[in-house]
Coordinates of C-alpha atoms and ligand atoms in Angstrom, one line a residue:
E1423 CA 27.4 -27.1 11.7
K1424 CA 26.5 -23.5 10.7
G1425 CA 29.7 -23.5 8.7
G1426 CA 31.0 -20.3 10.2
Y1427 CA 27.8 -18.4 9.7
E1428 CA 26.0 -16.8 12.5
Y1429 CA 22.6 -18.3 11.5
F1430 CA 21.5 -21.2 9.5
M1431 CA 19.5 -18.8 7.4
L1432 CA 22.7 -17.0 6.3
K1433 CA 24.3 -20.3 5.5
E1434 CA 21.3 -21.4 3.5
I1435 CA 21.2 -18.1 1.6
A1436 CA 24.9 -18.6 0.8
E1437 CA 24.2 -22.1 -0.4
Q1438 CA 21.7 -21.0 -3.0
P1439 CA 24.0 -21.0 -6.0
Q1440 CA 25.0 -24.6 -5.3
A1441 CA 21.4 -25.5 -4.6
I1442 CA 20.3 -24.2 -8.0
A1443 CA 23.2 -26.0 -9.7
D1444 CA 22.3 -29.3 -7.9
T1445 CA 18.6 -29.0 -8.9
L1446 CA 19.6 -28.5 -12.5
L1447 CA 22.2 -31.3 -12.5
G1448 CA 21.3 -34.5 -14.4
R1449 CA 18.0 -33.0 -15.6
L1450 CA 19.0 -32.8 -19.2
S1451 CA 19.3 -35.8 -21.6
D1452 CA 22.0 -36.1 -24.3
R1453 CA 19.4 -34.9 -26.7
G1454 CA 18.8 -31.8 -24.6
E1455 CA 15.5 -33.0 -23.3
I1456 CA 14.4 -32.4 -19.8
I1457 CA 14.3 -35.4 -17.5
L1458 CA 11.9 -35.4 -14.5
D1459 CA 12.2 -37.9 -11.7
E1460 CA 9.5 -40.3 -10.5
V1461 CA 7.2 -39.5 -13.3
R1462 CA 4.3 -42.0 -13.3
L1463 CA 2.7 -40.1 -16.1
T1464 CA 3.2 -40.7 -19.7
D1465 CA 4.2 -38.0 -22.2
Q1466 CA 0.7 -38.5 -23.7
D1467 CA -0.8 -37.7 -20.3
L1468 CA 1.1 -34.5 -20.3
R1469 CA 0.1 -33.7 -23.8
D1470 CA -3.5 -34.1 -22.9
V1471 CA -3.3 -31.5 -20.1
D1472 CA -5.5 -28.5 -20.9
K1473 CA -5.2 -26.7 -17.6
V1474 CA -2.6 -26.3 -14.8
F1475 CA -3.5 -25.6 -11.2
I1476 CA -0.6 -24.8 -8.8
V1477 CA -1.4 -25.2 -5.1
A1478 CA 0.9 -24.4 -2.1
C1479 CA 1.3 -22.4 1.1
G1480 CA 3.4 -19.5 2.1
T1481 CA 6.7 -19.1 0.3
S1482 CA 6.0 -22.1 -1.8
Y1483 CA 2.9 -20.4 -3.0
H1484 CA 5.0 -17.4 -4.1
A1485 CA 7.1 -19.8 -6.2
G1486 CA 3.8 -21.0 -7.8
M1487 CA 2.9 -17.4 -8.6
V1488 CA 6.1 -17.0 -10.5
A1489 CA 5.6 -20.3 -12.2
K1490 CA 2.2 -19.1 -13.6
Y1491 CA 4.0 -16.4 -15.6
A1492 CA 6.5 -18.9 -17.0
I1493 CA 4.0 -21.7 -17.8
E1494 CA 1.5 -19.5 -19.5
H1495 CA 4.2 -17.8 -21.5
W1496 CA 6.0 -21.0 -22.6
V1497 CA 3.3 -23.6 -22.7
R1498 CA 0.3 -21.5 -23.7
I1499 CA -2.2 -23.3 -21.5
P1500 CA -4.2 -21.7 -18.7
C1501 CA -2.5 -21.9 -15.3
E1502 CA -4.1 -20.9 -12.0
V1503 CA -2.3 -20.6 -8.6
E1504 CA -4.1 -21.0 -5.3
L1505 CA -3.4 -21.2 -1.7
A1506 CA -3.9 -24.8 -0.6
S1507 CA -6.0 -23.7 2.4
E1508 CA -8.5 -22.1 0.0
F1509 CA -8.3 -24.6 -2.8
R1510 CA -9.2 -27.5 -0.6
Y1511 CA -12.5 -26.0 0.6
R1512 CA -13.6 -24.8 -2.8
D1513 CA -15.1 -26.8 -5.7
P1514 CA -12.4 -26.2 -8.2
I1515 CA -13.3 -27.6 -11.6
L1516 CA -10.8 -30.4 -12.3
D1517 CA -10.7 -33.6 -14.4
R1518 CA -8.3 -36.1 -15.9
S1519 CA -6.8 -33.4 -18.2
T1520 CA -6.0 -31.0 -15.3
L1521 CA -2.5 -31.1 -14.0
V1522 CA -2.2 -30.0 -10.4
I1523 CA 1.2 -29.0 -9.3
V1524 CA 1.7 -29.1 -5.5
I1525 CA 4.8 -27.3 -4.2
S1526 CA 6.1 -28.1 -0.7
Q1527 CA 9.6 -27.9 0.8
S1528 CA 8.8 -30.3 3.7
G1529 CA 6.3 -32.5 1.8
E1530 CA 4.2 -32.6 5.0
T1531 CA 2.2 -29.4 5.0
M1532 CA -1.3 -30.5 5.9
D1533 CA -3.2 -28.0 3.8
T1534 CA -1.2 -28.9 0.7
L1535 CA -1.6 -32.6 1.4
M1536 CA -5.4 -32.2 1.7
A1537 CA -5.5 -30.1 -1.5
L1538 CA -3.6 -32.9 -3.3
R1539 CA -6.1 -35.5 -2.1
H1540 CA -9.0 -33.2 -3.1
A1541 CA -7.4 -33.0 -6.6
K1542 CA -6.9 -36.8 -6.8
E1543 CA -10.5 -37.5 -5.9
Q1544 CA -11.5 -35.6 -8.9
K1545 CA -9.1 -37.6 -11.1
A1546 CA -6.7 -34.7 -11.7
R1547 CA -3.0 -35.7 -12.3
V1548 CA -0.8 -34.5 -9.5
L1549 CA 2.8 -33.5 -9.8
A1550 CA 4.8 -32.6 -6.7
I1551 CA 7.7 -30.3 -6.4
C1552 CA 9.3 -31.2 -3.1
N1553 CA 12.6 -31.0 -1.2
T1554 CA 12.2 -33.9 1.1
N1555 CA 12.6 -37.4 -0.3
G1556 CA 10.0 -39.9 0.7
S1557 CA 7.8 -37.4 2.5
T1558 CA 4.0 -37.8 2.3
I1559 CA 3.2 -35.3 -0.5
P1560 CA 5.5 -36.9 -3.1
R1561 CA 4.4 -40.4 -2.0
E1562 CA 0.8 -39.6 -2.8
S1563 CA 1.5 -37.8 -6.1
D1564 CA 1.5 -39.2 -9.7
A1565 CA 4.9 -37.6 -10.4
V1566 CA 7.6 -35.9 -8.5
L1567 CA 10.3 -33.4 -9.3
Y1568 CA 12.7 -33.2 -6.3
T1569 CA 14.5 -30.0 -5.6
H1570 CA 18.0 -30.8 -4.5
G1571 CA 18.3 -27.9 -2.1
G1572 CA 19.6 -30.1 0.8
P1573 CA 18.1 -29.8 4.3
E1574 CA 16.8 -26.4 5.2
I1575 CA 17.1 -25.8 8.9
A1576 CA 16.1 -22.2 9.3
V1577 CA 12.3 -21.8 9.6
A1578 CA 12.3 -19.2 6.9
S1579 CA 12.5 -20.7 3.5
T1580 CA 15.3 -19.4 1.2
K1581 CA 17.2 -22.0 -0.8
A1582 CA 14.1 -24.1 -1.0
F1583 CA 12.3 -21.2 -2.7
L1584 CA 14.9 -20.7 -5.3
T1585 CA 15.1 -24.4 -6.1
Q1586 CA 11.3 -24.5 -6.3
L1587 CA 11.5 -21.8 -9.0
V1588 CA 14.1 -23.8 -10.9
A1589 CA 11.8 -26.9 -10.7
C1590 CA 8.9 -24.9 -12.0
Y1591 CA 11.0 -23.6 -14.9
L1592 CA 12.0 -27.1 -15.8
I1593 CA 8.4 -28.3 -15.7
G1594 CA 7.3 -25.4 -17.9
L1595 CA 10.0 -26.1 -20.4
H1596 CA 9.3 -29.8 -20.4
L1597 CA 5.6 -29.2 -21.0
A1598 CA 6.4 -26.7 -23.8
Q1599 CA 8.8 -29.2 -25.4
I1600 CA 6.6 -32.3 -25.4
R1601 CA 3.6 -30.4 -26.5
G1602 CA 5.6 -28.9 -29.4
V1603 CA 5.1 -25.3 -28.4
M1604 CA 8.8 -24.6 -28.1
Y1605 CA 11.5 -26.1 -30.2
A1606 CA 14.4 -27.9 -28.7
D1607 CA 16.8 -25.0 -29.4
E1608 CA 14.5 -22.5 -27.8
V1609 CA 14.3 -24.7 -24.7
A1610 CA 18.1 -25.1 -24.8
A1611 CA 18.5 -21.3 -24.9
V1612 CA 16.5 -20.9 -21.7
V1613 CA 18.3 -23.8 -20.0
E1614 CA 21.6 -22.2 -20.8
K1615 CA 20.4 -19.0 -19.1
L1616 CA 19.3 -21.1 -16.1
Q1617 CA 22.7 -22.7 -16.0
A1618 CA 24.3 -19.3 -15.8
T1619 CA 22.3 -18.3 -12.7
P1620 CA 24.5 -19.9 -10.0
D1621 CA 27.5 -17.8 -11.1
S1622 CA 25.4 -14.6 -11.3
L1623 CA 24.1 -15.3 -7.9
R1624 CA 27.6 -15.8 -6.5
T1625 CA 28.5 -12.4 -7.8
L1626 CA 25.4 -10.9 -6.3
L1627 CA 26.0 -12.5 -2.9
A1628 CA 29.5 -11.1 -2.8
G1629 CA 28.2 -7.6 -3.0
M1630 CA 25.6 -7.5 -0.2
E1631 CA 27.4 -5.3 2.3
D1632 CA 25.3 -2.3 1.5
V1633 CA 22.1 -4.3 2.2
R1634 CA 23.5 -5.0 5.7
A1635 CA 24.1 -1.4 6.4
L1636 CA 20.6 -0.6 5.0
A1637 CA 19.1 -3.1 7.4
R1638 CA 20.5 -1.4 10.4
D1639 CA 19.0 1.8 9.2
L1640 CA 15.5 0.3 8.6
K1641 CA 15.2 -1.6 11.9
T1642 CA 13.0 1.0 13.5
A1643 CA 10.7 1.6 10.6
S1644 CA 7.0 1.1 11.5
T1645 CA 6.2 -0.5 8.2
I1646 CA 8.0 -1.5 5.0
L1647 CA 6.1 -1.7 1.7
F1648 CA 7.2 -3.8 -1.3
I1649 CA 6.0 -3.2 -4.9
G1650 CA 6.6 -5.1 -8.1
R1651 CA 5.0 -6.1 -11.4
H1652 CA 4.8 -9.4 -13.3
V1653 CA 7.2 -11.8 -11.7
G1654 CA 8.3 -8.9 -9.5
F1655 CA 4.9 -9.0 -7.8
P1656 CA 5.4 -12.4 -6.1
V1657 CA 9.0 -11.3 -5.2
A1658 CA 7.5 -8.3 -3.4
L1659 CA 5.1 -10.6 -1.6
E1660 CA 8.0 -12.9 -0.6
G1661 CA 10.1 -9.9 0.6
A1662 CA 7.2 -8.8 2.8
L1663 CA 6.5 -12.3 4.1
K1664 CA 10.2 -12.8 5.1
L1665 CA 10.2 -9.5 7.0
K1666 CA 7.0 -10.3 8.9
E1667 CA 8.0 -13.7 9.9
L1668 CA 11.6 -12.8 11.0
A1669 CA 11.5 -9.2 12.1
Y1670 CA 8.0 -9.1 13.5
M1671 CA 7.4 -5.9 11.6
H1672 CA 4.5 -4.8 9.6
A1673 CA 5.2 -5.3 5.9
E1674 CA 3.1 -5.6 2.8
G1675 CA 3.7 -6.5 -0.8
F1676 CA 1.6 -5.0 -3.6
A1677 CA 1.3 -5.2 -7.4
A1678 CA 2.7 -1.8 -8.3
G1679 CA -0.3 -1.1 -10.6
E1680 CA -2.6 -1.4 -7.6
L1681 CA -1.0 1.4 -5.6
K1682 CA -3.5 4.0 -6.9
H1683 CA -6.4 1.8 -6.0
G1684 CA -5.7 2.2 -2.3
P1685 CA -2.3 1.4 -0.8
I1686 CA -0.7 4.7 -1.9
S1687 CA -2.5 6.4 1.0
L1688 CA -0.1 4.5 3.3
I1689 CA 2.9 6.4 2.1
D1690 CA 4.0 9.0 4.6
E1691 CA 7.2 11.0 4.9
G1692 CA 10.0 8.5 5.1
T1693 CA 8.0 5.3 4.6
P1694 CA 10.4 2.8 3.1
V1695 CA 9.2 1.3 -0.2
V1696 CA 11.2 -1.5 -1.8
C1697 CA 10.6 -1.5 -5.5
V1698 CA 11.4 -4.4 -7.7
V1699 CA 12.2 -3.1 -11.2
P1700 CA 11.7 -5.4 -14.2
S1701 CA 14.5 -5.8 -16.7
P1702 CA 14.5 -3.2 -19.4
A1703 CA 15.2 -5.9 -21.9
G1704 CA 12.1 -7.7 -23.2
R1705 CA 9.5 -6.0 -21.1
G1706 CA 10.5 -2.3 -21.5
V1707 CA 6.9 -1.1 -21.1
M1708 CA 6.6 -2.8 -17.7
R1709 CA 9.8 -1.4 -16.5
D1710 CA 8.8 2.1 -17.4
K1711 CA 5.5 1.7 -15.5
V1712 CA 7.4 0.6 -12.4
V1713 CA 9.7 3.6 -12.7
S1714 CA 6.7 5.9 -12.8
N1715 CA 5.3 4.1 -9.8
I1716 CA 8.6 4.8 -8.0
Q1717 CA 8.3 8.5 -8.9
E1718 CA 4.7 8.5 -7.6
V1719 CA 5.6 7.1 -4.2
R1720 CA 8.6 9.3 -3.9
A1721 CA 6.6 12.4 -4.6
R1722 CA 4.6 11.5 -1.5
G1723 CA 7.6 11.2 0.7
A1724 CA 8.6 7.5 0.4
R1725 CA 12.1 6.5 0.9
T1726 CA 12.8 4.3 -2.1
I1727 CA 14.9 1.1 -2.1
V1728 CA 15.2 0.1 -5.7
I1729 CA 16.3 -3.3 -7.0
T1730 CA 17.3 -3.1 -10.5
E1731 CA 19.3 -4.9 -13.1
E1732 CA 22.9 -4.1 -13.8
G1733 CA 23.2 -1.5 -16.6
D1734 CA 19.8 0.1 -16.0
D1735 CA 21.2 3.4 -14.8
S1736 CA 18.2 5.5 -15.5
V1737 CA 16.4 4.5 -12.2
K1738 CA 19.3 5.8 -10.1
A1739 CA 17.8 9.2 -10.0
F1740 CA 14.7 7.9 -8.2
A1741 CA 16.5 5.6 -5.7
D1742 CA 17.4 6.6 -2.2
H1743 CA 19.1 3.3 -2.1
L1744 CA 20.0 1.2 -5.1
I1745 CA 20.5 -2.5 -5.1
V1746 CA 21.9 -3.8 -8.4
V1747 CA 21.5 -7.5 -9.5
P1748 CA 23.1 -9.3 -12.4
R1749 CA 21.2 -9.5 -15.7
T1750 CA 18.8 -12.4 -16.3
P1751 CA 15.9 -13.0 -18.6
T1752 CA 12.7 -11.5 -17.2
L1753 CA 11.1 -14.8 -16.3
L1754 CA 14.2 -15.9 -14.4
A1755 CA 14.7 -12.6 -12.6
P1756 CA 13.2 -13.8 -9.3
L1757 CA 16.3 -16.0 -8.8
M1758 CA 18.2 -12.8 -8.4
T1759 CA 15.8 -10.2 -7.1
T1760 CA 14.6 -12.3 -4.1
V1761 CA 18.0 -12.7 -2.6
P1762 CA 18.6 -9.1 -1.4
L1763 CA 15.2 -9.2 0.2
Q1764 CA 16.1 -12.4 2.1
I1765 CA 19.2 -10.8 3.4
L1766 CA 17.4 -7.6 4.3
A1767 CA 14.8 -9.5 6.4
C1768 CA 17.5 -11.6 8.0
E1769 CA 19.7 -8.6 8.9
I1770 CA 16.8 -6.4 10.1
A1771 CA 15.6 -9.3 12.4
A1772 CA 19.1 -9.7 13.7
A1773 CA 19.5 -6.0 14.3
R1774 CA 16.2 -6.1 16.3
G1775 CA 17.7 -8.9 18.4
H1776 CA 15.4 -11.7 17.2
D1777 CA 16.2 -15.4 16.8
V1778 CA 16.5 -15.5 13.0
D1779 CA 16.4 -19.3 12.7
Q1780 CA 13.5 -19.9 15.1
P1781 CA 11.0 -17.0 14.8
R1782 CA 8.3 -17.0 17.5
N1783 CA 5.1 -18.8 16.9
L1784 CA 6.3 -20.6 13.7
A1785 CA 7.2 -24.2 12.9
K1786 CA 9.3 -25.5 10.0
S1787 CA 6.7 -28.0 9.0
V1788 CA 3.0 -27.1 9.4
T1789 CA 1.4 -30.5 9.9
V1790 CA -1.8 -29.1 11.4
E1791 CA -4.5 -27.1 9.7
Ligands
F6R951 C1 8.2 -18.9 4.9 C2 7.9 -20.4 5.1 C3 6.5 -20.9 5.0 C4 6.5 -22.1 4.1 C5 5.1 -22.8 4.2 C6 5.0 -24.0 3.2 O1 9.5 -18.6 5.0 O2 8.8 -21.1 5.3 O3 5.7 -19.9 4.5 O4 6.9 -21.8 2.8 O5 4.8 -23.1 5.5 O6 5.8 -25.0 3.6 P1 6.2 -26.2 2.7 O7 6.9 -25.6 1.5 O8 7.0 -27.1 3.5 O9 4.9 -26.8 2.3

């Protein structure tokens, strides 16, 4: 049932190109419009939305963080992202024109469900992104966009995360289109790039031998730090989360710009720092900033593991280990840059002798608070 893979997690990582393709399938009308499923909201309801709140836990929360960048860029309405366990005990300001997007692989996460109910009590519209048909969260929501990732068995979320990203992109594009902020051809251009990601991901997955060797090297590190900017920041957080949950190692993700405000003191001779470099296309300034952050940590002794886009050769000089990913537009880059981090965590955990699919103290579906 593991299809020849040693762990479900490796199988699910390998299934990601197909999972993305399946999540995109059938979501475009003949006229190039995006079709959502189980939408009990009218286009007018969506046009009236003046604020988006994204609420989720763990890895699904990281997908929400990426979505914020895409939604604010494309739709031009304010978007906040919050952990469900915090949102539900606050008094967030919501009303009929607030769209609350809840993201949950299982559809049963208690904190996310309670956050959803909290939102509905205040008359907000709730749209769920979920991988499990008929689970509680989509049943209680006003609209649902199912991710078609297929069952995820490993406790650590991988393909669910990438398909959640795809779902978030589709929602962002849909909102932009029906609100008239993006023209159909602009939406189509992004969709075309999205449709190219499964192939790019297959290429990436075929070249991950180096990451496996690196994992064996890093298995005795006392900490691993992850830095990124813009959408690379949630990717850094996700890389650190995967490592904590699977390898039981200390790991932390930071916004690269925050290094000087504290975390840079952690850097010691040989401290591994994984750096997610933004694409030089489009956001060149941001890329240059990350490159100077890499130089800063390196000057303090860090061992740098640099994830960069194909063709961006100038970072090579600052990388002790270089991981190259295929080109993608900036906002879609997490579909690529996350994957080496999943493999890294999985392989480090395996090298340390842990049960990759069933890490200690964790459950696949967290139905308690
Ligand atoms: C991490 C992981 C968890 C879940 C979180 C939310 O690999 O799997 O952090 O992402 O428990 O679960 P769902 O998405 O089912 O609500």
